[in-house]
XYZ file of C-alpha atoms in Angstrom:
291
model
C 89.478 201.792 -17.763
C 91.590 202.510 -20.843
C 95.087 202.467 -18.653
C 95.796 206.320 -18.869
C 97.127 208.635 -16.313
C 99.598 211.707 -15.952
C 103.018 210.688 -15.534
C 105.395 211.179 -13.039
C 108.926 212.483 -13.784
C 108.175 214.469 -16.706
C 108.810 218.429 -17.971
C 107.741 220.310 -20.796
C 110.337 221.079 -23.872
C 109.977 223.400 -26.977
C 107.442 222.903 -29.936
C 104.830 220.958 -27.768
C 107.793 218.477 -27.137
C 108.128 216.768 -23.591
C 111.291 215.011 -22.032
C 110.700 211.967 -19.838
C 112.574 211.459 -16.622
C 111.661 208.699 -15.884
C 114.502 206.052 -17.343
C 117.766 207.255 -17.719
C 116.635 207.331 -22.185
C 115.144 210.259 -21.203
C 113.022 209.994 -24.396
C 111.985 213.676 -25.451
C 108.079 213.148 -27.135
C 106.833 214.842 -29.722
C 102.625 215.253 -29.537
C 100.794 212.090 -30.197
C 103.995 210.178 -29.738
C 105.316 207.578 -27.250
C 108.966 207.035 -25.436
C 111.137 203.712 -26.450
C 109.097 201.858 -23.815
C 105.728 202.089 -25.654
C 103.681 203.276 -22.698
C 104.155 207.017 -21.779
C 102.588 209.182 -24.363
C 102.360 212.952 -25.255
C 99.145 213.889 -25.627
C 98.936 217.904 -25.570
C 101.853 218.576 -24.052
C 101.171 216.331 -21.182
C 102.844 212.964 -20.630
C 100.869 209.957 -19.617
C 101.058 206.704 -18.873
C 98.694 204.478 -20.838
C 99.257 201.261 -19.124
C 98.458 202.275 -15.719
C 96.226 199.061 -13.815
C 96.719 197.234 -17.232
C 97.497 193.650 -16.112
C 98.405 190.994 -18.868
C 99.746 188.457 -16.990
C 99.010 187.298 -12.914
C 99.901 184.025 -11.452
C 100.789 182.692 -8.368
C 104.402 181.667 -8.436
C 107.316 180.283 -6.229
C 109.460 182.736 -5.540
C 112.307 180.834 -6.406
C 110.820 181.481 -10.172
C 111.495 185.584 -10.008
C 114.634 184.163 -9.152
C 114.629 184.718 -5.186
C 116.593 182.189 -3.352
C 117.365 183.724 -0.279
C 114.484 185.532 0.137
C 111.780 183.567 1.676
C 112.175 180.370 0.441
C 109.400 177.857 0.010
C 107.049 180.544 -0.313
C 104.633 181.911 -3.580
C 104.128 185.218 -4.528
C 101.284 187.240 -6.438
C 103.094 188.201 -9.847
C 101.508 191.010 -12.002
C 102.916 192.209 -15.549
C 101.915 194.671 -17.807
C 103.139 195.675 -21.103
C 106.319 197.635 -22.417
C 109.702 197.810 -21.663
C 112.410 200.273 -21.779
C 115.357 197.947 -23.393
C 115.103 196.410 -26.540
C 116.587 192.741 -26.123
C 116.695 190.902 -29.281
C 116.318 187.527 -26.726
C 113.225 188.417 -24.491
C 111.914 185.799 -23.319
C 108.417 187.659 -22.402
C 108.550 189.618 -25.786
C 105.251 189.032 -26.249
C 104.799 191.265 -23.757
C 107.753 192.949 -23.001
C 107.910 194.541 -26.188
C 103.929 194.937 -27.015
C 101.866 198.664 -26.504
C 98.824 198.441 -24.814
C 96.436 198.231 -27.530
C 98.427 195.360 -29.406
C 97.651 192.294 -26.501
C 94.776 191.666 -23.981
C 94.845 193.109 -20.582
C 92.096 194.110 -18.136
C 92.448 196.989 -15.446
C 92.890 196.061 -11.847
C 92.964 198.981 -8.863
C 95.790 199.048 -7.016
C 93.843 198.272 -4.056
C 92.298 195.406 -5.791
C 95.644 193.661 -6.350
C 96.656 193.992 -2.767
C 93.219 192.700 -1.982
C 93.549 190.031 -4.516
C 97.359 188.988 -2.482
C 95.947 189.385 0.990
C 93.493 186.591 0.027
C 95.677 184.081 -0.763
C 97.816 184.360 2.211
C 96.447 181.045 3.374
C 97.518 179.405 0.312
C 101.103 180.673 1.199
C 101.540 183.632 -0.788
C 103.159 186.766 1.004
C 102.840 189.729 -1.307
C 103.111 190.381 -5.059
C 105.733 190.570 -7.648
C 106.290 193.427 -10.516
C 107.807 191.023 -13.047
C 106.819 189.759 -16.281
C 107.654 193.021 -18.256
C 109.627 195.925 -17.102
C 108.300 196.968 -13.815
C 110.117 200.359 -13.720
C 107.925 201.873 -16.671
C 104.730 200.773 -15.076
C 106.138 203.086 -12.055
C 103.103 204.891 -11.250
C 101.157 201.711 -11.030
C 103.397 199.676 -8.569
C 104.014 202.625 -6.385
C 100.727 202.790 -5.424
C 99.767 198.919 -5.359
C 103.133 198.620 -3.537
C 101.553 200.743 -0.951
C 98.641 199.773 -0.857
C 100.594 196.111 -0.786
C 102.729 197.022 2.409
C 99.343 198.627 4.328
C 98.555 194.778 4.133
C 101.383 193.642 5.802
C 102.983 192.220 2.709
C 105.828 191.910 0.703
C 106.569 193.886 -2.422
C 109.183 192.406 -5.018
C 110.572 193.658 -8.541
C 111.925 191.976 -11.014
C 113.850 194.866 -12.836
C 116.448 195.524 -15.790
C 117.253 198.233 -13.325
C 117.718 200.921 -15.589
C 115.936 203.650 -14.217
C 116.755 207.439 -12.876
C 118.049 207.831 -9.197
C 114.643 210.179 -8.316
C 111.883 207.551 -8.653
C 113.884 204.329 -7.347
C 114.379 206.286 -4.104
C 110.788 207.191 -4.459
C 109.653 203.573 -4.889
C 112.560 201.312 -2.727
C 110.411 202.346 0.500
C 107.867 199.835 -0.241
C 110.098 197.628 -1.731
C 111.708 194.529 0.573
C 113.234 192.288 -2.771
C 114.698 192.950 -6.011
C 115.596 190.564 -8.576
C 118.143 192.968 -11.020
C 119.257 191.969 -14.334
C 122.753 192.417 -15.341
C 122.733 191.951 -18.458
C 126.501 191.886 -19.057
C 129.261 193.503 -17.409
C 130.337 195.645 -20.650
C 128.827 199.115 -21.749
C 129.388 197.658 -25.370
C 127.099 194.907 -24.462
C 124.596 197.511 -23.051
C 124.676 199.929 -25.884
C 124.419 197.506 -28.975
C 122.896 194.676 -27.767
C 120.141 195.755 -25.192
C 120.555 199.427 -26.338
C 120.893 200.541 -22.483
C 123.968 201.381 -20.322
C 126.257 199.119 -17.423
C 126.394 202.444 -15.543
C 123.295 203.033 -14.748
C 122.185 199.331 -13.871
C 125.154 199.328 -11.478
C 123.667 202.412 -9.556
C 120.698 200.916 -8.927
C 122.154 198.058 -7.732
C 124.194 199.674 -5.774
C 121.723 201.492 -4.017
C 118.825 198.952 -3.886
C 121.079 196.411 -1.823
C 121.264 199.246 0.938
C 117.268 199.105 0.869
C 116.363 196.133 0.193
C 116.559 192.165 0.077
C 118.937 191.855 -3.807
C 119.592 189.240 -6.355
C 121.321 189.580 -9.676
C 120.772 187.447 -12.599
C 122.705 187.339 -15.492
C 121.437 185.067 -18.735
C 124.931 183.642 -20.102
C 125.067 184.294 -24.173
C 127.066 182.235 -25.907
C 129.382 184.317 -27.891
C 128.388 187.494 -26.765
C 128.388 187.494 -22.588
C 129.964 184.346 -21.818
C 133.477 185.512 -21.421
C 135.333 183.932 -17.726
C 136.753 187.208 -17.365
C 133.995 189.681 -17.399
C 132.139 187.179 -15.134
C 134.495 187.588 -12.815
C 134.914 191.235 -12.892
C 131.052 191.440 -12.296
C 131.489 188.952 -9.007
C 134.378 190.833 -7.986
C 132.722 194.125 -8.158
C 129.451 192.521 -6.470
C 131.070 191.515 -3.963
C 132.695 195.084 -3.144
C 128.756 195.190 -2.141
C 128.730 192.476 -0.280
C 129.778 189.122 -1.218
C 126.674 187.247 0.038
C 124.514 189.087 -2.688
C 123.015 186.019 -4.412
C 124.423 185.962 -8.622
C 122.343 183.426 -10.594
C 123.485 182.692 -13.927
C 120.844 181.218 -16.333
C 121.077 179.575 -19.384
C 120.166 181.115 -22.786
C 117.438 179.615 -25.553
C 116.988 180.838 -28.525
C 114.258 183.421 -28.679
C 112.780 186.241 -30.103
C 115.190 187.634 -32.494
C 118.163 185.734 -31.447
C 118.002 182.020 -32.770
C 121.078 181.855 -34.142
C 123.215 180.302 -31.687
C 122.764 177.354 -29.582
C 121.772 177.503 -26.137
C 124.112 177.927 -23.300
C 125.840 174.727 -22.203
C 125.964 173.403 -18.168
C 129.708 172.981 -18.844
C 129.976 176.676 -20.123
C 127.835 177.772 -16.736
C 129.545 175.526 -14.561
C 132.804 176.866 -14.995
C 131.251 180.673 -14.684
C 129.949 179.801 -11.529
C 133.319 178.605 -10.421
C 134.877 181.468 -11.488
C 131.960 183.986 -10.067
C 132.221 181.641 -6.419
C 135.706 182.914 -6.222
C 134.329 186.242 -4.864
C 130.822 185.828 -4.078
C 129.310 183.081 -1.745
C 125.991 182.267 -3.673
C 126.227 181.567 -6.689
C 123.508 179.292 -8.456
C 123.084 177.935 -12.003
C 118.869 177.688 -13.602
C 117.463 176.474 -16.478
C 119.702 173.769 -17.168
């Protein structure tokens, strides 16, 4: 199977043109051109995906690894990438991936029902559903909703692990069949957003915002020396989560150099110790990783 499949979330614009609705980018496509996230394609006038069942990455993980603390614990979860993403951060850590087409690393096509099947039969080994992670879930939308179904017929759980930057219309398609989310917040400043990650603060805070009424949430932000590390902003970004609720989990992780970013040291414990004291001032779980 070559991965390709009409799109959801899509009209039709002048000259052949489409406009995606799928991310809030709203990428209009010219014919025989793809959107910013490399894997929804006008061909004719239609808009497919072209990584639909394309899996490049599946493990069996501890959940604590998406990172899901409170969610679970002790157990392991089915995780399935794909390829493409729908920000462009110069320090991916799965850029080899993340920011890949189809065609450019090796994948092989698994049904939806296939992958459910595959996470049903490891339920003795502890697992209890599968993850979206790895890449950008979100642009591989047509492909989790329906493994996420076909997940949840199974009596298992589904999880993303999401930049969460994504249109209202298909999250409240999709959070149904969703029971965790893992949301990166990237920074709490649109500058941040729109030069760094070339995204916005807005729309991540919507989804947020409305996945924590549906679902199980935990926020992660990766601490950037320099550029996202200020005592302040992590405060205002506790403060505001908890206006949510204060017991949604905040887990700040420590920056490597990566990708197109190595040059700056990584992120020091003192630096994310004295974030987390600041964020604990509002929230009640607050964890540090990587260090």
């Amino acid at each position: 199977m070559d991965g390709r499949k009409e799109a959801s979330y899509w009209e039709t614009a002048d000259n052949g043109k489409v406009r995606c609705h799928l991310c809030p980018h709203r990428c209009l496509i010219s014919p025989g051109k793809r959107g910013l996230c490399r894997v929804r394609e006008n061909e004719g006038g239609t808009l497919y995906t072209i990584n639909y069942g394309l899996v490049s990455s599946l493990a069996l993980d501890p959940i604590e690894k998406k990172p899901l603390n409170r969610f679970y614990p002790g157990s392991l979860i089915l995780s399935a990438g794909s390829t493409g993403c729908n920000f462009a951060c110069p320090f991916c850590q799965n850029h080899s991936i993340a920011r890949a087409a189809p065609e450019e690393i090796a994948t092989h096509y698994i049904p939806p029902e296939e992958l459910a099947d595959n996470a049903a039969a490891l339920k003795d080994s502890g697992n209890i559903g599968v993850a979206y992670t790895y890449n950008e879930p979100m642009i591989w939308f047509e492909y989790v909703l329906d493994a996420a179904r076909a997940v949840k017929k199974r009596g298992m759980k589904n999880v993303l692990v999401t930049n969460g930057y994504v249109c209202k219309e298909p999250l409240e398609e999709l959070l149904p069949n969703i029971d965790a989310m893992n949301i990166d917040l990237k920074a709490f400043d649109q500058g941040f957003y729109k030069n760094v990650v070339r995204g916005g603060l807005a729309e991540v805070k919507e989804t947020i915002a409305a996945s924590a009424k549906a679902c199980h949430v935990e926020v992660t932000t990766l601490v950037i020396p320099g550029l996202n590390d200020s005592a302040e902003d992590i405060k205002k970004m506790a403060e505001w989560l908890a206006n949510i609720s204060p017991d949604l989990p905040l887990h700040l992780s420590r920056f490597f150099p990566k990708h197109e970013m190595t040059d700056r040291a990584p992120t020091s414990r003192h630096s994310l110790n004295e974030l987390a004291v600041a964020a604990r001032e509002y929230l009640n779980y607050v964890y540090i990783g990587n260090v």
